[in-house]
C-alpha positions as YAML, in Angstrom:
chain: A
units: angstrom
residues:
- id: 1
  name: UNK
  ca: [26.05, 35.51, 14.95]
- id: 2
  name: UNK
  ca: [27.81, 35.10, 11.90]
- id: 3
  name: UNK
  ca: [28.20, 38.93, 10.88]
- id: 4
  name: UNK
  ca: [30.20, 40.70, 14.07]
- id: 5
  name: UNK
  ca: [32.09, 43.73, 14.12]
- id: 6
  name: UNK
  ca: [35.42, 43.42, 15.95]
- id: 7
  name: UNK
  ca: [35.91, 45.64, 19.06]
- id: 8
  name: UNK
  ca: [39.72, 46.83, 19.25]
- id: 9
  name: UNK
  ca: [39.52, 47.36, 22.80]
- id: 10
  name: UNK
  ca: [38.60, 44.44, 24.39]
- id: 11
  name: UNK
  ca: [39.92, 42.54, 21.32]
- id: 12
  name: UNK
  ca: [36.56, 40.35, 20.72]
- id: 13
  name: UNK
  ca: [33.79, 39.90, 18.19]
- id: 14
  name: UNK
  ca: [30.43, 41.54, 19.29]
- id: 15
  name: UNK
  ca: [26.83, 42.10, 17.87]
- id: 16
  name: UNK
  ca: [27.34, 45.23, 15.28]
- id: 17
  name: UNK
  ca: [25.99, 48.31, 16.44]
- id: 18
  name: UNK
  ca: [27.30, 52.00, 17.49]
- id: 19
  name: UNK
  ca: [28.81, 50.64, 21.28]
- id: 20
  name: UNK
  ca: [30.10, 47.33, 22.21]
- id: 21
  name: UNK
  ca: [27.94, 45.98, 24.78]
- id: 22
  name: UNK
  ca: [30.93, 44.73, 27.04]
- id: 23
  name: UNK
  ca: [33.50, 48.00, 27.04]
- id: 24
  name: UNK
  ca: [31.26, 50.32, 26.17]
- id: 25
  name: UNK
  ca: [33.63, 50.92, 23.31]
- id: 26
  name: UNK
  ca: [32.79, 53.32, 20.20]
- id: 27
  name: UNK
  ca: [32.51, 50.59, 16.93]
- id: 28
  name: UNK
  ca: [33.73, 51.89, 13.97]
- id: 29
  name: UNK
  ca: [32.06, 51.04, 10.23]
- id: 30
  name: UNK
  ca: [34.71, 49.21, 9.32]
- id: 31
  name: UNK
  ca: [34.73, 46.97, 11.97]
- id: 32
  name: UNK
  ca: [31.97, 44.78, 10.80]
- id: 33
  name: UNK
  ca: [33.05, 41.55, 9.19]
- id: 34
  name: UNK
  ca: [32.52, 37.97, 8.84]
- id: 35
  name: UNK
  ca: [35.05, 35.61, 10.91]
- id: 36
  name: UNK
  ca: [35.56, 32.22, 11.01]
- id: 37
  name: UNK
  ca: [37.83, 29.56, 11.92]
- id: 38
  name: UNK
  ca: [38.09, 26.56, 10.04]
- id: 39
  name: UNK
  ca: [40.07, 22.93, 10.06]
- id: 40
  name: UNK
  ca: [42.11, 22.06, 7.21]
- id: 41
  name: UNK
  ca: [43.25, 18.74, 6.48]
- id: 42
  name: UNK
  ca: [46.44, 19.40, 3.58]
- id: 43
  name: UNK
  ca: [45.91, 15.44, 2.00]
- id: 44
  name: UNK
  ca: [42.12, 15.87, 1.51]
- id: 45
  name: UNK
  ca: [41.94, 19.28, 0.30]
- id: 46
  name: UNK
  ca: [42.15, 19.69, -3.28]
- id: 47
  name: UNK
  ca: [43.26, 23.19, -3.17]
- id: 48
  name: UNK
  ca: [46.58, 21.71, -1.72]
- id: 49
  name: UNK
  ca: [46.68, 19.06, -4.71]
- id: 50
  name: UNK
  ca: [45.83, 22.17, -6.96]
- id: 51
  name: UNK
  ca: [48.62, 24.41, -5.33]
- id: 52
  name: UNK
  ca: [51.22, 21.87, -6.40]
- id: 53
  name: UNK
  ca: [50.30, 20.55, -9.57]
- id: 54
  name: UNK
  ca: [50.02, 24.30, -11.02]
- id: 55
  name: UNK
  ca: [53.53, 24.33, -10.53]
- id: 56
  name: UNK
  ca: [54.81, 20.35, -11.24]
- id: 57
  name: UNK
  ca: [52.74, 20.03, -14.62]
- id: 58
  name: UNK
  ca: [53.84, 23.48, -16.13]
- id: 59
  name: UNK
  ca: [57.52, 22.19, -15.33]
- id: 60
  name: UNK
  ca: [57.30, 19.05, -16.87]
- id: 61
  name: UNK
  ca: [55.79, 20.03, -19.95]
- id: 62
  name: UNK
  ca: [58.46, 22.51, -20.57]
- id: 63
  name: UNK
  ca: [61.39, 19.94, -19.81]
- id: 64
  name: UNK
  ca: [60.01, 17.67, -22.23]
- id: 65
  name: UNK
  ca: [59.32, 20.86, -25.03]
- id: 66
  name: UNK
  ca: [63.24, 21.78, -23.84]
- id: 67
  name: UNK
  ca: [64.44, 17.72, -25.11]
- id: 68
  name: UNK
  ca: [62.34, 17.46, -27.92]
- id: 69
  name: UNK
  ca: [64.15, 20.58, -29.23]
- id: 70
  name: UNK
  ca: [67.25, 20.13, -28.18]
- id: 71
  name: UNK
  ca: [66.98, 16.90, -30.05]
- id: 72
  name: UNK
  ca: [65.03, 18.25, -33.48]
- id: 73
  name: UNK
  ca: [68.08, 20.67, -33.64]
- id: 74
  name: UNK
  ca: [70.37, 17.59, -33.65]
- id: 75
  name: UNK
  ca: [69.22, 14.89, -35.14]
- id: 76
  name: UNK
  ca: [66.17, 16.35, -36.75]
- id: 77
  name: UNK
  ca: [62.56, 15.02, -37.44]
- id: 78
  name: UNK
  ca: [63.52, 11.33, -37.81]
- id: 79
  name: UNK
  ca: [65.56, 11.68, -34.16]
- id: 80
  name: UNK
  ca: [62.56, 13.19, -32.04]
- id: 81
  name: UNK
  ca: [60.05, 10.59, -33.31]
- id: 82
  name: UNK
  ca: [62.75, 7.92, -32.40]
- id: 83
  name: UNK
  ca: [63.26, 9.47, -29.35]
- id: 84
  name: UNK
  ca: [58.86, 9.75, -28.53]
- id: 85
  name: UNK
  ca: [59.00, 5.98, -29.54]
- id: 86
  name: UNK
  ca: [61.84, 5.19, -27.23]
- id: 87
  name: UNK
  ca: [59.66, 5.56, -24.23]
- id: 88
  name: UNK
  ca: [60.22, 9.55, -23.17]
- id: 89
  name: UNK
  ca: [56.65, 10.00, -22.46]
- id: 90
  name: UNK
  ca: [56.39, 7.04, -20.29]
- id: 91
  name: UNK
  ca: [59.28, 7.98, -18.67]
- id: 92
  name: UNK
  ca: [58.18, 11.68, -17.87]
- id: 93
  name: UNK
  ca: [54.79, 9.87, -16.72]
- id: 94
  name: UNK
  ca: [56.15, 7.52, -14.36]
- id: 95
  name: UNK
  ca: [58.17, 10.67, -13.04]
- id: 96
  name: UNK
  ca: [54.85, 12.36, -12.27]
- id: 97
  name: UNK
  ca: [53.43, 9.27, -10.45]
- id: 98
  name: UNK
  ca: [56.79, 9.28, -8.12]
- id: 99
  name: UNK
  ca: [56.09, 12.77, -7.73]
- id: 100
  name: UNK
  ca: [52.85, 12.33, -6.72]
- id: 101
  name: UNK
  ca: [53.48, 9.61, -4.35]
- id: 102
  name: UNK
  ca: [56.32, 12.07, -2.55]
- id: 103
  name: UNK
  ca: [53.61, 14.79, -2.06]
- id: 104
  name: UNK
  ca: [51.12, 12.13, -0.84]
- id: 105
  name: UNK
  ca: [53.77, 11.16, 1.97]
- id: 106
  name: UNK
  ca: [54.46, 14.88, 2.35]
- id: 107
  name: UNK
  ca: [50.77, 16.13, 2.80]
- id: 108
  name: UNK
  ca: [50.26, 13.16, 5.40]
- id: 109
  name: UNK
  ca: [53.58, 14.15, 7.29]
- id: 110
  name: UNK
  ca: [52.31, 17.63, 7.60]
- id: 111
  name: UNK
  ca: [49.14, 17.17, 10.08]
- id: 112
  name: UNK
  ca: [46.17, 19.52, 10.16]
- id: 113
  name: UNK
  ca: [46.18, 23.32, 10.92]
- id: 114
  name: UNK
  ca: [44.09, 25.70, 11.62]
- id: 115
  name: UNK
  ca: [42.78, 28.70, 9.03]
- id: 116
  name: UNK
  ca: [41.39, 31.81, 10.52]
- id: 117
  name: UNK
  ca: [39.58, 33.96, 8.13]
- id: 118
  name: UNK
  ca: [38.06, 37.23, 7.99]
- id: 119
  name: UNK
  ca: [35.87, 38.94, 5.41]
- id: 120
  name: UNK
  ca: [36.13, 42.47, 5.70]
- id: 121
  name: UNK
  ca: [35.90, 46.05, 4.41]
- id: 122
  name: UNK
  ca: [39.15, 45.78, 3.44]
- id: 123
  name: UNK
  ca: [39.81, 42.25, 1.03]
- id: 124
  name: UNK
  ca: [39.63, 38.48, 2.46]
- id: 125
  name: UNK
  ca: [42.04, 37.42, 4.46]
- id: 126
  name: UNK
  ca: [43.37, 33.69, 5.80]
- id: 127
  name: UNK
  ca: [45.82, 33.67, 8.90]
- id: 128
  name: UNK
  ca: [47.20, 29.56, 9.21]
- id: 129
  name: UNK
  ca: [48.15, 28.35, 12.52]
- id: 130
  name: UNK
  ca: [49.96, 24.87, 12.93]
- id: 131
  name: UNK
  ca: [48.93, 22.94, 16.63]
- id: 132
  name: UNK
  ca: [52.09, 21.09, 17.93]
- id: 133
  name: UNK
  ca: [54.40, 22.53, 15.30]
- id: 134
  name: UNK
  ca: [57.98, 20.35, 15.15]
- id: 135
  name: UNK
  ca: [60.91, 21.38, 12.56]
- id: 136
  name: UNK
  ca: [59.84, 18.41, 10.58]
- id: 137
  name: UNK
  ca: [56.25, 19.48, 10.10]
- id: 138
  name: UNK
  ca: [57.84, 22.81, 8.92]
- id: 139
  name: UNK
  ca: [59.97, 21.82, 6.60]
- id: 140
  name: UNK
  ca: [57.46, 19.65, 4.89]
- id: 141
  name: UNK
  ca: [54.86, 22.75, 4.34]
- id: 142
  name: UNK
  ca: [58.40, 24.70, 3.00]
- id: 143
  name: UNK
  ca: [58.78, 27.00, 6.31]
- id: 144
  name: UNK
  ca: [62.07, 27.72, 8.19]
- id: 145
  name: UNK
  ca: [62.22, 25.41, 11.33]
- id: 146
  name: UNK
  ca: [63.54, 28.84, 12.80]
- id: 147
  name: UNK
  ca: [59.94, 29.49, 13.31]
- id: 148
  name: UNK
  ca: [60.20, 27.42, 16.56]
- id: 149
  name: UNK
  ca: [61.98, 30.61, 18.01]
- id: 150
  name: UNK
  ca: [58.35, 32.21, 18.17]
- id: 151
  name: UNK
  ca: [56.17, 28.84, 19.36]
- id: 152
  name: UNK
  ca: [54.58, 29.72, 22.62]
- id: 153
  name: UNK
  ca: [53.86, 26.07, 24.59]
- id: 154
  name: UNK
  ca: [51.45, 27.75, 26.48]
- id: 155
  name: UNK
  ca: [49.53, 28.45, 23.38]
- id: 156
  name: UNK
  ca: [49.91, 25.51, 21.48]
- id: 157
  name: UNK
  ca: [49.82, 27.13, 18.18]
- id: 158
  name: UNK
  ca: [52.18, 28.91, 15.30]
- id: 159
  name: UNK
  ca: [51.34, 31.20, 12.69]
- id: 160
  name: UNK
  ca: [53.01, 29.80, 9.70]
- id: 161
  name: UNK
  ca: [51.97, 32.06, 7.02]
- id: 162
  name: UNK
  ca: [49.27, 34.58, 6.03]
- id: 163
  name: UNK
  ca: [47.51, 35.22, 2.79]
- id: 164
  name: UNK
  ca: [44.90, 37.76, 1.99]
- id: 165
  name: UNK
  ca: [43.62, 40.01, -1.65]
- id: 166
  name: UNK
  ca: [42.00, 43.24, -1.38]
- id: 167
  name: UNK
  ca: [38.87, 44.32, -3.19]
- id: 168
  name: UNK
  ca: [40.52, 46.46, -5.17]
- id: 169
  name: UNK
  ca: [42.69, 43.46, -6.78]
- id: 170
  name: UNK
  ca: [39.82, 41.17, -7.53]
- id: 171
  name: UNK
  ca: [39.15, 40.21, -11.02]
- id: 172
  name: UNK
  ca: [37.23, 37.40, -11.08]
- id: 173
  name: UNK
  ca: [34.87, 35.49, -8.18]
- id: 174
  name: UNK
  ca: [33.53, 31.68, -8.65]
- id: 175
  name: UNK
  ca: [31.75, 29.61, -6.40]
- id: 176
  name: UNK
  ca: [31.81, 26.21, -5.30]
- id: 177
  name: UNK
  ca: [28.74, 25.62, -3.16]
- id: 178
  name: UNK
  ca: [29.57, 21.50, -2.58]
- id: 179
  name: UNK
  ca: [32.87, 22.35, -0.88]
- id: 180
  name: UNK
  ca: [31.36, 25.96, 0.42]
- id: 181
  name: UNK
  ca: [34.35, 27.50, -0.96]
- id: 182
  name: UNK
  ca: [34.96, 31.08, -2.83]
- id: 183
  name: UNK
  ca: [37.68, 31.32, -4.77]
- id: 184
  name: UNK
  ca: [39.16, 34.67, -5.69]
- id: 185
  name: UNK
  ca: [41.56, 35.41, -8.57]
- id: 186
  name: UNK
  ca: [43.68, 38.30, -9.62]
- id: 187
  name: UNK
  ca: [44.05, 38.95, -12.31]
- id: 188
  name: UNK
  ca: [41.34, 37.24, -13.65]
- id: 189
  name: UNK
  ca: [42.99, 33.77, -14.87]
- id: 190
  name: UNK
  ca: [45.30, 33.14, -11.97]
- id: 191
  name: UNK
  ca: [43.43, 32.38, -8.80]
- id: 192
  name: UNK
  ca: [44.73, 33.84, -5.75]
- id: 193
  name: UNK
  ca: [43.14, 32.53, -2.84]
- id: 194
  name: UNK
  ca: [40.95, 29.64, -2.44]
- id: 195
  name: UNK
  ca: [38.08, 31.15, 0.84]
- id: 196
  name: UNK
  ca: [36.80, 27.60, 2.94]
- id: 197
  name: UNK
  ca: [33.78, 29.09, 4.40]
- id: 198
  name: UNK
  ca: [31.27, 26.88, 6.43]
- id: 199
  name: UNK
  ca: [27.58, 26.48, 6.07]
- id: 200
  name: UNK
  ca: [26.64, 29.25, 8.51]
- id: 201
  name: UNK
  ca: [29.05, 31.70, 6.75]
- id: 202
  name: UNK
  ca: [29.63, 30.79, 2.89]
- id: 203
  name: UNK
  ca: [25.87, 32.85, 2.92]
- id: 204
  name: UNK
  ca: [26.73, 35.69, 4.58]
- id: 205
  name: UNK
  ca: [30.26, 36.64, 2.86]
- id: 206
  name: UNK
  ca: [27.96, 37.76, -0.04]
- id: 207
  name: UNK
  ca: [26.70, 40.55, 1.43]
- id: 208
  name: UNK
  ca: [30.29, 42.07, 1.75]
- id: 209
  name: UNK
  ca: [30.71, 40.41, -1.96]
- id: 210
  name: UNK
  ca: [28.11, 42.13, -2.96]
- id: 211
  name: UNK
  ca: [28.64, 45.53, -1.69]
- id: 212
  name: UNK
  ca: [32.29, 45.75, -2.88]
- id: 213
  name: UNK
  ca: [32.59, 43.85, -6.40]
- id: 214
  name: UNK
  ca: [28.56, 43.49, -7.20]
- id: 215
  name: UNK
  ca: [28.76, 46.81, -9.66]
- id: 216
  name: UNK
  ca: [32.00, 46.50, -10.38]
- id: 217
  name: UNK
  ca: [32.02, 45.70, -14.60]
- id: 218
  name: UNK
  ca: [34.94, 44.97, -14.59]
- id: 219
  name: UNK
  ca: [34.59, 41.71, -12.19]
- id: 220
  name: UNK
  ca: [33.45, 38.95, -13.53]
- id: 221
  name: UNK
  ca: [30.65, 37.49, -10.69]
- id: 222
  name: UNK
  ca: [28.65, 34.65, -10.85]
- id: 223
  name: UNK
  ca: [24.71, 35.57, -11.03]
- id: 224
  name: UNK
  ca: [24.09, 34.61, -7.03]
- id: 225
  name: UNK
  ca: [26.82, 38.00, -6.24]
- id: 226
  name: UNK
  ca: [25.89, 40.76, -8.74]
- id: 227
  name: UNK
  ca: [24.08, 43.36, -6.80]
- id: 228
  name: UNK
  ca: [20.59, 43.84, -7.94]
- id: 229
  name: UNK
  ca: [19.97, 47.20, -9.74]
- id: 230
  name: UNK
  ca: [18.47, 49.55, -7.24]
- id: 231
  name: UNK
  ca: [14.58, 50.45, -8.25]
- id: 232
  name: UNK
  ca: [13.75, 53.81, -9.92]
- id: 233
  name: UNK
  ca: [11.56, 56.09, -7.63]
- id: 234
  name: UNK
  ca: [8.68, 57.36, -9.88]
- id: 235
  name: UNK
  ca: [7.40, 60.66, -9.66]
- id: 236
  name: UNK
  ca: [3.96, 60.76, -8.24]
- id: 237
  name: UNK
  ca: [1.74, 61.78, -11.07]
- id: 238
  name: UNK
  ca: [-0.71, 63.95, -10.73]
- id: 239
  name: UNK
  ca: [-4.59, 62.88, -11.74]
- id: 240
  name: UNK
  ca: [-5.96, 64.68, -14.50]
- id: 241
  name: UNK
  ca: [-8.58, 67.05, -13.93]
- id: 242
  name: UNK
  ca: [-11.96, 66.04, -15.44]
- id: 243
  name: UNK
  ca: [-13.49, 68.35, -17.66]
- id: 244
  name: UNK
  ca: [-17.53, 67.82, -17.88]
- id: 245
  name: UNK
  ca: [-19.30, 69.23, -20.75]
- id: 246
  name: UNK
  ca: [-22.02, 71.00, -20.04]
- id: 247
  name: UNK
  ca: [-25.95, 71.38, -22.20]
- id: 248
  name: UNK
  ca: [-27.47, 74.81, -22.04]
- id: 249
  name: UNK
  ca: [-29.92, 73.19, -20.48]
- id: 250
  name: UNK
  ca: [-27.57, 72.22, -17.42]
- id: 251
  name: UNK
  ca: [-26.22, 75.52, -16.58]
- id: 252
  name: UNK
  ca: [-28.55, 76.62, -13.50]
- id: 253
  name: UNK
  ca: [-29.65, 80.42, -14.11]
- id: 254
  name: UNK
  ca: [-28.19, 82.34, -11.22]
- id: 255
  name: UNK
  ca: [-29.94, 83.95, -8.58]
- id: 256
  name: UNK
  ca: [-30.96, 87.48, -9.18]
- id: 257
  name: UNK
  ca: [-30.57, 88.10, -12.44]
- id: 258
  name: UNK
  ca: [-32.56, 90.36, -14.25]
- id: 259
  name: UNK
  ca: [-34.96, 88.66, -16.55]
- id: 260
  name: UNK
  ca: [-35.13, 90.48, -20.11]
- id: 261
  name: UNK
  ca: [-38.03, 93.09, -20.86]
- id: 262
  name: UNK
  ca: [-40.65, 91.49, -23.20]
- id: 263
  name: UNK
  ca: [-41.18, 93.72, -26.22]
- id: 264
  name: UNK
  ca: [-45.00, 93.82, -25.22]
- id: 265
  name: UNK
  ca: [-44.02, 95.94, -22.13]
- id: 266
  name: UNK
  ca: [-42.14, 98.34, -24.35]
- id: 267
  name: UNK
  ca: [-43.48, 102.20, -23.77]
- id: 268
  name: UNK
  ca: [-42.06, 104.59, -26.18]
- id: 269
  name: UNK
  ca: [-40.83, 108.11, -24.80]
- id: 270
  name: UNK
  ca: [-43.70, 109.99, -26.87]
- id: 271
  name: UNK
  ca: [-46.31, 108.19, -24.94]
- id: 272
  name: UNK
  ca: [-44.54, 109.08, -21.24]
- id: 273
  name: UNK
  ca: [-44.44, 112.94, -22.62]
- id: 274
  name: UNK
  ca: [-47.69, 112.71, -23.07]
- id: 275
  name: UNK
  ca: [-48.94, 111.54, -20.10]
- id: 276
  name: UNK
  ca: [-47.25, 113.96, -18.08]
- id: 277
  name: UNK
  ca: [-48.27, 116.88, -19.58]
- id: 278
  name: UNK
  ca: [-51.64, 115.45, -19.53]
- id: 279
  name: UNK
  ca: [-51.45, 115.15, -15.50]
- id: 280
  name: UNK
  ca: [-50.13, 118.50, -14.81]
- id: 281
  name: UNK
  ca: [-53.01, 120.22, -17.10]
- id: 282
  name: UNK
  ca: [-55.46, 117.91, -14.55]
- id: 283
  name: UNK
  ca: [-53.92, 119.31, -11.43]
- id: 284
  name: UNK
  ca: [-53.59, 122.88, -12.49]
- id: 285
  name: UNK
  ca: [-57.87, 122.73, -13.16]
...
């Protein structure tokens, strides 16, 4: 049952409808969402290599940009192609691989945690809970070991941080079907938050993709989330009435109609006259 819709009285995830079936409980629209909870393993997940390197790669190319003209203003031309040939770039290298190496330790030292995430009416968002947490793991995944203040034994988990993007804020969706991952960005070159879905629910977060960004042209979606244009309802037409010529010889004569007088049977008035007075002079001899 991937798509639920949350019930805030009883605080669980039931079948979407008008009620929940356990409390009895009136389920809003907004309630209906797509929740998940997921492992996450910080020194195989790319995302976590990603995080890091957006920031350590950007850096070093602008401490070597800073040298390279400190040095052209002082020595000019001839001292920053000594200094290139002197080994800088093999030294900014082999500062990357140490790097490396360090987050490598770092992402090991930090143990798995846990993501919950939601897909919503509102935006996406990830909640990240850390079993066992010590001060060490904390400090390793940058967090205050104050945290510990709020660990609950009985529990056995932490919230260590929280991320989420609204709908409204998304400028750009891609997918990566062979990790079952959505990534979101905002704006549309700087990606905000990296969604791991699993198979039963990396399906189903497209209907709420959809429904929110799918007619949105100012998103840019892959083909699999732009909502499909809703058909045009056609007018019934009406059928054409058949017109059917008719032959003179088709038209039936109607019923009762008074056939012409033949000019044979033609009597002129003279002759009637006549024939009147001729009767009366009969009857009175």
């Amino acid at each position: 049952m991937p798509i639920t819709a949350y019930c805030k009285k009883c605080a669980r995830d039931v079948a979407p409808g008008d009620r929940c079936p356990h409390c009895g409980g009136k389920l809003a629209k907004s309630a209906v969402r797509v929740a998940w909870c997921a492992d996450h393993v910080p020194v195989r997940d790319w995302m976590s290599w990603n995080a890091a390197m957006r920031i350590l790669l950007p850096l070093t190319g602008m401490v070597l940009l800073l040298i390279l003209t400190l040095e052209a203003i002082a020595g000019g031309f001839q001292a920053v192609d000594d200094l290139l040939r002197g080994g800088l770039l093999f030294a900014l290298l082999g500062m990357l691989v140490i790097v490396a190496t360090l987050l490598l330790l770092a992402f090991i030292l930090q143990g798995e945690d846990l993501q919950d995430c939601v897909v919503d009416g509102r935006g996406v968002h990830i909640q990240q809970y850390l079993p066992q947490p010590t001060p060490m793991k904390l400090l390793l995944r940058l967090k205050s070991p104050s945290l510990m203040e709020q660990y609950d034994p009985a529990e056995g988990i932490l919230l260590i941080g929280q991320k989420e993007v609204l709908w409204k804020d998304i400028a750009r969706v891609q997918l990566w079907p062979e990790k079952t991952m959505i990534l979101f960005y905002s704006p549309a070159w700087w990606m905000r938050l990296a969604l791991p879905c699993t198979p039963f629910t990396y399906e189903d977060c497209f209907v709420f993709i959809q429904e929110k960004l799918g007619k949105k042209k100012g998103v840019t979606l892959p083909d699999e989330l732009i909502a499909p244009p809703k058909p045009k309802q056609e007018k019934p037409k009406t059928a054409p009435v058949e017109t059917q010529q008719l032959s003179f010889a088709d038209i039936a004569e109607p019923e009762g109609t008074i056939e012409p007088e033949k000019e044979g049977d033609f009597v002129p008035l003279a002759d009637v006259l006549k024939e009147i007075q001729e009767s009366e002079e009969k009857t009175e001899g």
